[in-house]
GROMACS .gro file of C-alpha atoms in nm:
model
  407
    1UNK     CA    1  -1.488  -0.218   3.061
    2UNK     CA    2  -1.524   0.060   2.826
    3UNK     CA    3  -1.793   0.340   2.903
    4UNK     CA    4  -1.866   0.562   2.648
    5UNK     CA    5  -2.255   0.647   2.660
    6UNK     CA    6  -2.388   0.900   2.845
    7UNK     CA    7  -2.650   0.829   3.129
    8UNK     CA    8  -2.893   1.089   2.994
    9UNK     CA    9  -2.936   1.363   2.771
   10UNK     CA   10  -2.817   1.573   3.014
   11UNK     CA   11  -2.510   1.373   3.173
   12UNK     CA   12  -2.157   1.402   3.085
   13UNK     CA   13  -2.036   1.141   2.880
   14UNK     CA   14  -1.798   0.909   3.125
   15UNK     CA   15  -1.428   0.867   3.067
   16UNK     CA   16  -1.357   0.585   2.750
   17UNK     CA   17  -1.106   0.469   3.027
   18UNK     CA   18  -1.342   0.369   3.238
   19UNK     CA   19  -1.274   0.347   3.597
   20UNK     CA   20  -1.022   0.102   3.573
   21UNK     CA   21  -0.840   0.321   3.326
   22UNK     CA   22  -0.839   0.593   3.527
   23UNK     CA   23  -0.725   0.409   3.830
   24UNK     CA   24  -0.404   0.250   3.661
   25UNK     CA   25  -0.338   0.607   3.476
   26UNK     CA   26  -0.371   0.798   3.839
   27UNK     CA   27  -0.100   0.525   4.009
   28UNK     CA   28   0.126   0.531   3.692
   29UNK     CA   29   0.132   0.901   3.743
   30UNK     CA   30   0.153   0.915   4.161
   31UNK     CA   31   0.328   0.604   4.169
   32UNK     CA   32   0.628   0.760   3.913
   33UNK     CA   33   0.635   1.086   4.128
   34UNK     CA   34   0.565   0.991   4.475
   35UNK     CA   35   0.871   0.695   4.410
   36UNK     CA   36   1.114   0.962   4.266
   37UNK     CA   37   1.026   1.180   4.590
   38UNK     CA   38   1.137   0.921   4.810
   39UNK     CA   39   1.335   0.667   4.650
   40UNK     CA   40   1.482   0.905   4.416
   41UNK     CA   41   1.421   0.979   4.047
   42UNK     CA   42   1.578   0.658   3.923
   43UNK     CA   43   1.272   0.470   4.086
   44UNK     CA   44   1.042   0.676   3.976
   45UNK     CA   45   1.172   0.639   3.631
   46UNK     CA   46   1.181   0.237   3.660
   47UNK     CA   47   0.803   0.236   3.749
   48UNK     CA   48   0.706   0.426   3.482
   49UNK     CA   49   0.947   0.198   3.239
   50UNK     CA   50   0.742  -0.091   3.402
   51UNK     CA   51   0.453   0.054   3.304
   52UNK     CA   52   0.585   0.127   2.956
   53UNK     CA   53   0.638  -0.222   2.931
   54UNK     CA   54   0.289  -0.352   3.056
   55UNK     CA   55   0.137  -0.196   2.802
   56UNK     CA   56   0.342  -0.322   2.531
   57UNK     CA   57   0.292  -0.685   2.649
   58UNK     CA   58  -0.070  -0.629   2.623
   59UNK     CA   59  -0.086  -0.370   2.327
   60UNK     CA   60   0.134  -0.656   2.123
   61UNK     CA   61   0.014  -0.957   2.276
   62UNK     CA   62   0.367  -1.064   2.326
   63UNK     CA   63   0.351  -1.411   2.461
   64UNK     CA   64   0.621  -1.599   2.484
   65UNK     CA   65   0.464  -1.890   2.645
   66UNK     CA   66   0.193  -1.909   2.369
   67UNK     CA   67   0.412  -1.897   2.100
   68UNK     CA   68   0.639  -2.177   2.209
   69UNK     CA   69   0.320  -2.417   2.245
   70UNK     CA   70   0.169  -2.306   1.915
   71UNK     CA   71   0.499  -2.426   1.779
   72UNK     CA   72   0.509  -2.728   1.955
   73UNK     CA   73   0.144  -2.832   1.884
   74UNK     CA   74   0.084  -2.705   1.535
   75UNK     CA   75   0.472  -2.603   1.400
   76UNK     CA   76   0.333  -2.250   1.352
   77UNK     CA   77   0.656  -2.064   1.422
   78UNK     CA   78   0.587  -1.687   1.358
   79UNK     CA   79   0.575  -1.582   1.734
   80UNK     CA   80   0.977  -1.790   1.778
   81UNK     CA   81   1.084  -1.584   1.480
   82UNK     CA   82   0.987  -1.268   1.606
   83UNK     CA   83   1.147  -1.386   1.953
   84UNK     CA   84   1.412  -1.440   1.714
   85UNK     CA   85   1.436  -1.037   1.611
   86UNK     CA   86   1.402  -0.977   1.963
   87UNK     CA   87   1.698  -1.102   2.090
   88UNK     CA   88   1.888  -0.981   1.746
   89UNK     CA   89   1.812  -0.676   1.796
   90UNK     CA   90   1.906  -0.687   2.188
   91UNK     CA   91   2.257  -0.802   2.178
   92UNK     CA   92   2.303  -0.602   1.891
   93UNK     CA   93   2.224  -0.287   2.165
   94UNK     CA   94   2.354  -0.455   2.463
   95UNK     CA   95   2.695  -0.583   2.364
   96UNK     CA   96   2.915  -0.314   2.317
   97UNK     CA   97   2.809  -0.161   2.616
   98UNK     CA   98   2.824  -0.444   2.865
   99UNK     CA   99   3.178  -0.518   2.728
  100UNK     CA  100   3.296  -0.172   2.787
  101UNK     CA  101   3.145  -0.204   3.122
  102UNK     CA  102   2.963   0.145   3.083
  103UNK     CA  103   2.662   0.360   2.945
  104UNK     CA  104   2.612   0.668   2.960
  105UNK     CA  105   2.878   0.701   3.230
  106UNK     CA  106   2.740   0.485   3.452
  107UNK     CA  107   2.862   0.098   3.531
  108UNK     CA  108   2.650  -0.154   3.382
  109UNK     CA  109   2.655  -0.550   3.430
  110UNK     CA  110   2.437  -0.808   3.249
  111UNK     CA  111   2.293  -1.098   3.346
  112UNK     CA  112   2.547  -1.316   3.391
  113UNK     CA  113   2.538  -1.652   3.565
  114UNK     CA  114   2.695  -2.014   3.623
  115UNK     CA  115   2.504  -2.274   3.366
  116UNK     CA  116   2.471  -2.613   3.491
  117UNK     CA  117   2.200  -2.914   3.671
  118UNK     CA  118   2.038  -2.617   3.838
  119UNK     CA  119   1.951  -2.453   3.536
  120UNK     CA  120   1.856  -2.782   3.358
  121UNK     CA  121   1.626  -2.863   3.623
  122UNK     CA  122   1.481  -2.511   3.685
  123UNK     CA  123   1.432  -2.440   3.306
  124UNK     CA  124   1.232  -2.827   3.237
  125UNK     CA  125   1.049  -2.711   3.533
  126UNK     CA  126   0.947  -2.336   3.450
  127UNK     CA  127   0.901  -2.437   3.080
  128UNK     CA  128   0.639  -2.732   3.166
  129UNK     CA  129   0.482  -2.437   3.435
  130UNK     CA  130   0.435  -2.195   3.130
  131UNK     CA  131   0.187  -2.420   2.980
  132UNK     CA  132   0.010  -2.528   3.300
  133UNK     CA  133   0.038  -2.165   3.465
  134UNK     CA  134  -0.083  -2.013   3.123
  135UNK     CA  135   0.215  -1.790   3.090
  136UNK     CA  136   0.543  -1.693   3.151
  137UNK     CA  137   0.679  -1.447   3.408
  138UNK     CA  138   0.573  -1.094   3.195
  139UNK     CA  139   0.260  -1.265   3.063
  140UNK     CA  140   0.121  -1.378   3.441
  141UNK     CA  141   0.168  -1.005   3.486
  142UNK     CA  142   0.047  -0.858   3.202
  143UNK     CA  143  -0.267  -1.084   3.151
  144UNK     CA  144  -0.315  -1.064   3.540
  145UNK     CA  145  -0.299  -0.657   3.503
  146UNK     CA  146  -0.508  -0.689   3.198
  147UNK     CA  147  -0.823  -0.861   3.443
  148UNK     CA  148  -0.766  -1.220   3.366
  149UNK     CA  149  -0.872  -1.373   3.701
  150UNK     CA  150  -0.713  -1.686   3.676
  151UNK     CA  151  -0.382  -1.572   3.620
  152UNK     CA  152  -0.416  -1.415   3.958
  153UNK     CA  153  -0.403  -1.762   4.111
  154UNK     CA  154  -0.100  -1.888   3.860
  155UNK     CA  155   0.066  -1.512   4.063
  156UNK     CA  156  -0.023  -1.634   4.388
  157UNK     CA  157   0.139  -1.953   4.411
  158UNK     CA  158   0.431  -1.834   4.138
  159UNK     CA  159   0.500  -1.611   4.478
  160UNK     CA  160   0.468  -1.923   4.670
  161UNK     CA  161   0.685  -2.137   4.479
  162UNK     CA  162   0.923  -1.833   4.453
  163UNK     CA  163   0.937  -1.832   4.813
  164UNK     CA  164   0.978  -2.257   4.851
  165UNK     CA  165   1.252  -2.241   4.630
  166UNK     CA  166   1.481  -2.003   4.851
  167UNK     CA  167   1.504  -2.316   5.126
  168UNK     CA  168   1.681  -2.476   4.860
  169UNK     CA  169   1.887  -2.241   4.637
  170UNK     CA  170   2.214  -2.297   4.829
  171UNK     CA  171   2.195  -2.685   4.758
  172UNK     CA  172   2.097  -2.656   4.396
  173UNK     CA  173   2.416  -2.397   4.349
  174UNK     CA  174   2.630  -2.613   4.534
  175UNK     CA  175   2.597  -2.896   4.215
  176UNK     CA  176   2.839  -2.876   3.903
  177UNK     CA  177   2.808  -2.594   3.689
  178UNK     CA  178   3.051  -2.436   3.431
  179UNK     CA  179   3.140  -2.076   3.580
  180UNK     CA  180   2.942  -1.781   3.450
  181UNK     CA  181   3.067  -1.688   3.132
  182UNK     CA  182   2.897  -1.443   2.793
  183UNK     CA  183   2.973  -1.446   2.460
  184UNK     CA  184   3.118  -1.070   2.427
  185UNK     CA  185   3.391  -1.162   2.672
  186UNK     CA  186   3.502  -1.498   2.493
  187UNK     CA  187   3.472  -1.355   2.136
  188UNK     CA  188   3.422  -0.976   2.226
  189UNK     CA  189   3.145  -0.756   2.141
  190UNK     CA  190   3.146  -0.775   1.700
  191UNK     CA  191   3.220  -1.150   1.758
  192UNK     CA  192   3.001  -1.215   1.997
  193UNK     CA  193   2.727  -1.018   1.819
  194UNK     CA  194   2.805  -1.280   1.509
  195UNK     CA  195   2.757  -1.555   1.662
  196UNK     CA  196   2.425  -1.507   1.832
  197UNK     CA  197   2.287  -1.376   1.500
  198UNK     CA  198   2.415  -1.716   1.362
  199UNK     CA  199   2.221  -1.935   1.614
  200UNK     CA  200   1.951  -1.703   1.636
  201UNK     CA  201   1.919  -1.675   1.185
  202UNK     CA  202   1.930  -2.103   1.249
  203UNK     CA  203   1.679  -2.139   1.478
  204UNK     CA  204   1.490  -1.875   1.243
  205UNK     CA  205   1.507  -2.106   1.007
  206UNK     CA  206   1.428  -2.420   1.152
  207UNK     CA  207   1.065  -2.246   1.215
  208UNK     CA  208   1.040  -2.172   0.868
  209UNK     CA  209   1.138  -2.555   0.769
  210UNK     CA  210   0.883  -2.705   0.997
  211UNK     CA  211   0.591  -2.460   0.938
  212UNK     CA  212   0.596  -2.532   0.563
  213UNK     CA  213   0.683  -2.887   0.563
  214UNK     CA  214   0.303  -2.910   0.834
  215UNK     CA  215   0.120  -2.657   0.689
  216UNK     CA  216   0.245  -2.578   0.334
  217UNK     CA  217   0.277  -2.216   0.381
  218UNK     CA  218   0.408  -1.945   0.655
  219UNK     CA  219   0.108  -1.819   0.885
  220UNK     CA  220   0.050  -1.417   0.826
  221UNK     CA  221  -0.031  -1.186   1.053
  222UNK     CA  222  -0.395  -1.136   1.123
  223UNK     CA  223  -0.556  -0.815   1.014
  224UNK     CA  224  -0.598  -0.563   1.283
  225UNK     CA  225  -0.939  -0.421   1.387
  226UNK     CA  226  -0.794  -0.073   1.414
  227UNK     CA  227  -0.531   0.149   1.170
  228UNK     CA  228  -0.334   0.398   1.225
  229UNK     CA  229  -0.279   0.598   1.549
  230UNK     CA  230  -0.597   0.393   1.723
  231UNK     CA  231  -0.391   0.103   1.721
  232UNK     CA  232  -0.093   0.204   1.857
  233UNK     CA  233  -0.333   0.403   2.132
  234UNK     CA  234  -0.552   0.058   2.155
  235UNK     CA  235  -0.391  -0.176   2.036
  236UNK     CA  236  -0.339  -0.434   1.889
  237UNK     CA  237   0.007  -0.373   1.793
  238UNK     CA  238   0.217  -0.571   1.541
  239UNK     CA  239   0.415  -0.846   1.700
  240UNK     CA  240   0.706  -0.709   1.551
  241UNK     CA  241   0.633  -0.364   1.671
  242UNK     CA  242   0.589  -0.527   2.032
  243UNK     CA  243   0.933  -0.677   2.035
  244UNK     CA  244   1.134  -0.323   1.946
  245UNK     CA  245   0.953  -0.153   2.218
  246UNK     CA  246   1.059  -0.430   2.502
  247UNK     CA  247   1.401  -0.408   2.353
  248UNK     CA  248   1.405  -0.053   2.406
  249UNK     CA  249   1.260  -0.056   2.724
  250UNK     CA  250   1.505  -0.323   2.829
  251UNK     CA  251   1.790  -0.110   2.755
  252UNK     CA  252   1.601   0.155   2.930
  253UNK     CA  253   1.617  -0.040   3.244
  254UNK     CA  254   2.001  -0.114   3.118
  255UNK     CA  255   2.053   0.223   3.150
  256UNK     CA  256   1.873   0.300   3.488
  257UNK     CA  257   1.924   0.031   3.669
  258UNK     CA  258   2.307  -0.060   3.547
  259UNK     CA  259   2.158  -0.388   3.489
  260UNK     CA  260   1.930  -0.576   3.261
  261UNK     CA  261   1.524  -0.618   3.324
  262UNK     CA  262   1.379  -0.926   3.537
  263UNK     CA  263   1.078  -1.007   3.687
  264UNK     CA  264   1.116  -1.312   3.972
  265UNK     CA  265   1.323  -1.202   4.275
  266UNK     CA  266   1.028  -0.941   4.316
  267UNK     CA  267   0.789  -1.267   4.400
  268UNK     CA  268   1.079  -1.447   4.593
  269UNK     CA  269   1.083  -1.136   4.812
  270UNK     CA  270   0.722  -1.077   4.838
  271UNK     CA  271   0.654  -1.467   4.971
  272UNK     CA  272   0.959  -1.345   5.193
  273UNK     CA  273   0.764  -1.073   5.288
  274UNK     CA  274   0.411  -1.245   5.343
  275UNK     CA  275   0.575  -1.491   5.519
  276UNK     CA  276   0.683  -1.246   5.771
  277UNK     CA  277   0.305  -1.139   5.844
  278UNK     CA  278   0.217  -1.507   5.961
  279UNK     CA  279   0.506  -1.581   6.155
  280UNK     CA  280   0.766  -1.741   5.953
  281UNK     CA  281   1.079  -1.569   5.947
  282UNK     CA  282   1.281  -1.673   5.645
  283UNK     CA  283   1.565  -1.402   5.740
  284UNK     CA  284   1.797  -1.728   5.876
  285UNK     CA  285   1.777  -1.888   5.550
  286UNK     CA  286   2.102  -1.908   5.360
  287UNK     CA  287   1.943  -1.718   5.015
  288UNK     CA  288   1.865  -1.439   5.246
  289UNK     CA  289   2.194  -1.407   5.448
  290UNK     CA  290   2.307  -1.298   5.110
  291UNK     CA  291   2.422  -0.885   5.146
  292UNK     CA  292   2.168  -0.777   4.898
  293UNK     CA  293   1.907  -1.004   4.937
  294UNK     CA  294   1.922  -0.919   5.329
  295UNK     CA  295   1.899  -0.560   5.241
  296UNK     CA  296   1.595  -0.565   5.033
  297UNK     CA  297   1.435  -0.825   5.304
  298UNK     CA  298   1.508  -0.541   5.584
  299UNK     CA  299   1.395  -0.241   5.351
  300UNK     CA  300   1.057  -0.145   5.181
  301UNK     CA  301   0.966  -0.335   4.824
  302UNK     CA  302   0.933  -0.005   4.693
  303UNK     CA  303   1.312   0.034   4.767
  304UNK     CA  304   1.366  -0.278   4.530
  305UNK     CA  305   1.377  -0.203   4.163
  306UNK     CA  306   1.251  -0.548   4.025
  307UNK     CA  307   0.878  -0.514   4.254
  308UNK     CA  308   0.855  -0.175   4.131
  309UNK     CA  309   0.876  -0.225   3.782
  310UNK     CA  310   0.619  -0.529   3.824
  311UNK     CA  311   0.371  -0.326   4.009
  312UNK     CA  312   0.422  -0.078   3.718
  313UNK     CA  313   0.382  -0.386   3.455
  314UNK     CA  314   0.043  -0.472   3.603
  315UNK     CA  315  -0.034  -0.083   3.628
  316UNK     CA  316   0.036  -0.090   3.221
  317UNK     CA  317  -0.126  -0.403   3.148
  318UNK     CA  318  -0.421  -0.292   3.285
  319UNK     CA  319  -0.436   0.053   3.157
  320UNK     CA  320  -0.371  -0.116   2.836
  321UNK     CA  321  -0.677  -0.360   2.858
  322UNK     CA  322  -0.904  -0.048   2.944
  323UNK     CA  323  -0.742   0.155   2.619
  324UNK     CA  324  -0.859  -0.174   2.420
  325UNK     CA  325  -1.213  -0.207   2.618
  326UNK     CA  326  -1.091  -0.582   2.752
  327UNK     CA  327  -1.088  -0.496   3.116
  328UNK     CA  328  -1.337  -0.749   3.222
  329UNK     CA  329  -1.237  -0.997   3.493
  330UNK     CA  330  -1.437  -1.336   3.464
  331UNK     CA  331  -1.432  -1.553   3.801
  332UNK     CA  332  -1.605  -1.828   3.642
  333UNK     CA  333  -1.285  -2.036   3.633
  334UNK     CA  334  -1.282  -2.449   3.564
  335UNK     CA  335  -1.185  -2.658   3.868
  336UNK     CA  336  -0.921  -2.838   3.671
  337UNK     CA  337  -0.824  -2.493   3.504
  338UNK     CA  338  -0.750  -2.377   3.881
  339UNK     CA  339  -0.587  -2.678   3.947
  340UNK     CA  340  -0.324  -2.627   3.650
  341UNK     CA  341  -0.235  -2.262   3.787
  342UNK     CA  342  -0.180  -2.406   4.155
  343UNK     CA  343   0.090  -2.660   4.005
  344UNK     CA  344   0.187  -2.441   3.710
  345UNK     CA  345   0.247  -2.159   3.995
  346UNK     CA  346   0.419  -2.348   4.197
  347UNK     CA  347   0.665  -2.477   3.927
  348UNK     CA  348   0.763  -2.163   3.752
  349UNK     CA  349   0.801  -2.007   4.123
  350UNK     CA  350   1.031  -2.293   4.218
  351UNK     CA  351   1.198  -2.307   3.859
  352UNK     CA  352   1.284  -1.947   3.839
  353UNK     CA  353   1.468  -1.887   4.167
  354UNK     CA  354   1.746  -2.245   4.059
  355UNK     CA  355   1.744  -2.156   3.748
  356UNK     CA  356   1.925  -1.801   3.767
  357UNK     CA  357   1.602  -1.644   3.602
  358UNK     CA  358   1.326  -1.711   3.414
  359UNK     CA  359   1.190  -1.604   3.044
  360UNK     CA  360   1.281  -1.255   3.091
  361UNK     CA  361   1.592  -1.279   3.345
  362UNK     CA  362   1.750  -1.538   3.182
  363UNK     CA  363   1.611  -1.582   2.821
  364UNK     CA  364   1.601  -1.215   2.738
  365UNK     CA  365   1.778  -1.088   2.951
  366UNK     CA  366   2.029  -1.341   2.966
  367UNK     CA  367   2.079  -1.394   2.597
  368UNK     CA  368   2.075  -1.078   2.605
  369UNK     CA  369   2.348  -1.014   2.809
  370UNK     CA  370   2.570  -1.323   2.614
  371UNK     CA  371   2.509  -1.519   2.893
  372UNK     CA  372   2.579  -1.939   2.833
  373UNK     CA  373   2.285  -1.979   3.116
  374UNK     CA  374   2.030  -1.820   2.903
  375UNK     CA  375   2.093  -2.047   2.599
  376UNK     CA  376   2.104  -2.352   2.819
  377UNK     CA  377   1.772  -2.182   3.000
  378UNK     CA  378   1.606  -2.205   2.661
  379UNK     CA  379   1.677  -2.533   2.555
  380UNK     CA  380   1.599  -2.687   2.887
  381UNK     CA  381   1.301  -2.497   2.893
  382UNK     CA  382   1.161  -2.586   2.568
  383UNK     CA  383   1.169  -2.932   2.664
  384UNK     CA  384   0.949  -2.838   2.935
  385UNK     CA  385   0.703  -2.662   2.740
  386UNK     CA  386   0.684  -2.983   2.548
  387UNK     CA  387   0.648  -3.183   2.848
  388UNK     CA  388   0.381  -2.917   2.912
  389UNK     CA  389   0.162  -2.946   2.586
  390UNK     CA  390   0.148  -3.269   2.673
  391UNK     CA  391  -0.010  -3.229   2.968
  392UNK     CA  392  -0.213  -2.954   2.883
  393UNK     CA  393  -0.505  -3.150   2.719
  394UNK     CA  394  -0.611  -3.300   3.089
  395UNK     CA  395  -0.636  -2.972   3.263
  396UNK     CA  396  -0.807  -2.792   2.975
  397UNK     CA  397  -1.071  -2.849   2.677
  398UNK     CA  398  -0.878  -2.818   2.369
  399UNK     CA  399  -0.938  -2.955   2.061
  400UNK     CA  400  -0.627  -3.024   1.805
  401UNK     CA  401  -0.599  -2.587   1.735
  402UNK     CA  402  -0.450  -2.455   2.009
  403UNK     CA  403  -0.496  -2.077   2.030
  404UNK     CA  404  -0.383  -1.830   2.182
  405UNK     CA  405  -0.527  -1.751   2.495
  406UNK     CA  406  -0.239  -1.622   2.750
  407UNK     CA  407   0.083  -1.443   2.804
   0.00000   0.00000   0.00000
């Protein structure tokens, strides 16, 4: 909540911030130092991009699970299209780096991996979770960071889903895929580039076809509250203006990390984790016999880079929220709405970890990185969302507007 009144004529006026503020700016700053004192500065760094990027989710409002249903419900496609420039603009800067297998000196990888049932399966399933959960794997963050209660429960059992899902991974990899493959290695980096602006200009379009032919005319954006350097300080920031700074920060991470940004292993390996304090020892299981999932099981998750740049998102999010005055957690939370973010939780958790990823690992990331899984990942998971909207109406009152109310 925003304080800006003084107590008296003789108090100090408190901090716009507000405590909240003040709390998220004091761990952004210890947390980026204290991380590059032990972990070294490339941690550091990566909580600090995290950050970066929790307050552009808020600042812009950048939802991708929102604008997928608004779509699907009304055939409003502005938020697709500007998904759309997104992931233009992101193999555009990703390509030619991830085919010469360096940046900046350093050896980079994208996120690569095999496309088949598992994918199908986890995708329906994290894309029908979106619209139950309320959000997506950056928007349970960034609206839980921001103070919205609820998506605190849709976290919780996202871990725990996470965490159910790494029983199973083995058996879900063991079923027929194609092998993991990207576009800048079958038609190299210019070619590759070409053809993802060609699907991505076609689905582009599509949005425009259907938005005119149900509404007559293309929605605009709304006016902002605030101009000029107040907006970009407190948001809210064009959509458009939102997608160039995750971009950037992406490559950021690119550049970092040698790899692209995700979000889910972190809640795989903090179920892992939590399951450890009660007894359960999920150290046998086959996902975490794997070398470097075994590693960041033994070691601290302030060791592994994915938790650290989703405590930094939530950090972000909710310095954001206070910048804007928003920071006001409500715990007066339907029973049924509850009941959506239990199941919606438990499916995106579960979805993610057999599906190689979720909307940032494998759709942004992924398509990012050329890879076939993302684009399979995003048709699979649009059908979900649409399986979602469909359910939607039973868990929450909505008339026939759907607006936007999550990540």
């Amino acid at each position: 909540m925003t304080i800006s009144s003084s107590m008296g004529s003789g108090a100090p006026a408190a901090s716009p911030l507000g405590a909240p503020g003040l709390i998220s700016l004091v761990v952004l700053v210890a947390g980026t130092l204290a991380l590059g004192v032990v972990y070294g500065p490339a941690q550091g760094a990566l909580f600090l991009v995290g950050g970066a990027l929790g307050i552009s989710l808020y600042h812009a409002a950048f939802g991708f699970t929102s604008a997928w249903r608004v779509f699907i419900a009304e055939g409003r496609g502005r938020g697709l299209r500007v998904q759309m420039i997104l992931l233009a603009l992101a193999v555009i800067l990703f390509f030619p780096f991830l085919a010469s297998g360096t940046l900046f000196g350093n050896e980079v990888r994208g996120n690569i991996s095999p496309a088949g049932i598992g994918v199908i399966v986890g995708a329906f399933m994290f894309g029908v979770g979106m619209q139950l959960g309320g959000g997506c794997a950056s928007g349970t963050l960034f609206t839980a960071g921001g103070g919205n209660a609820r998506m605190l429960v849709t976290l919780f059992f996202f871990i725990v889903g996470s965490l159910i899902a790494t029983l199973h991974t083995a058996w879900w990899a063991a079923l027929p895929s194609l092998p993991p493959t990207a576009l800048f290695q079958t038609f190299g980096a210019a070619g590759g580039i070409a053809v993802s602006l060609i699907i991505f200009g076609a689905i582009a379009a599509i949005t425009v076809v259907v938005e005119k032919k149900r509404n007559g005319a293309l929605e605009q954006a709304p006016p902002s509250p605030r101009q000029g350097f107040a907006r970009y300080l407190r948001g809210p920031w064009p959509l458009v203006f939102g997608a160039v700074a995750l971009v950037i920060l992406n490559f950021a991470t690119l550049a970092i990390a040698g790899r692209p940004w995700g979000v889910t292993s972190a809640f795989a390996l903090w179920g892992a984790k939590g399951a450890q304090l009660i007894g359960i020892d999920p150290a046998s299981w086959p996902y975490w016999q794997q070398p470097g999932n075994a590693k960041a099981l033994a070691s601290s998750v302030f060791a592994d880079v994915t938790s650290v740049m989703d405590f930094g998102i939530i950090a972000g999010a909710m310095l954001a929220a206070a910048l804007a005055g928003k920071f006001a957690p409500n715990l007066d939370i339907p029973l049924r709405s509850v009941l959506a973010a239990v199941v919606g939780g438990l499916l995106l958790g579960y979805g993610a970890r057999i599906a190689y990823g979720c909307n940032i690992g494998a759709y942004f990331s992924g398509i990012a990185s050329g890879s076939l899984h993302g684009y399979l990942w995003a048709v699979a998971a649009f059908a979900g969302n649409v399986a979602g909207v469909k359910l939607r109406p039973w868990f929450f009152n909505e008339g026939r507007a759907i607006r936007r109310i999550d990540g």
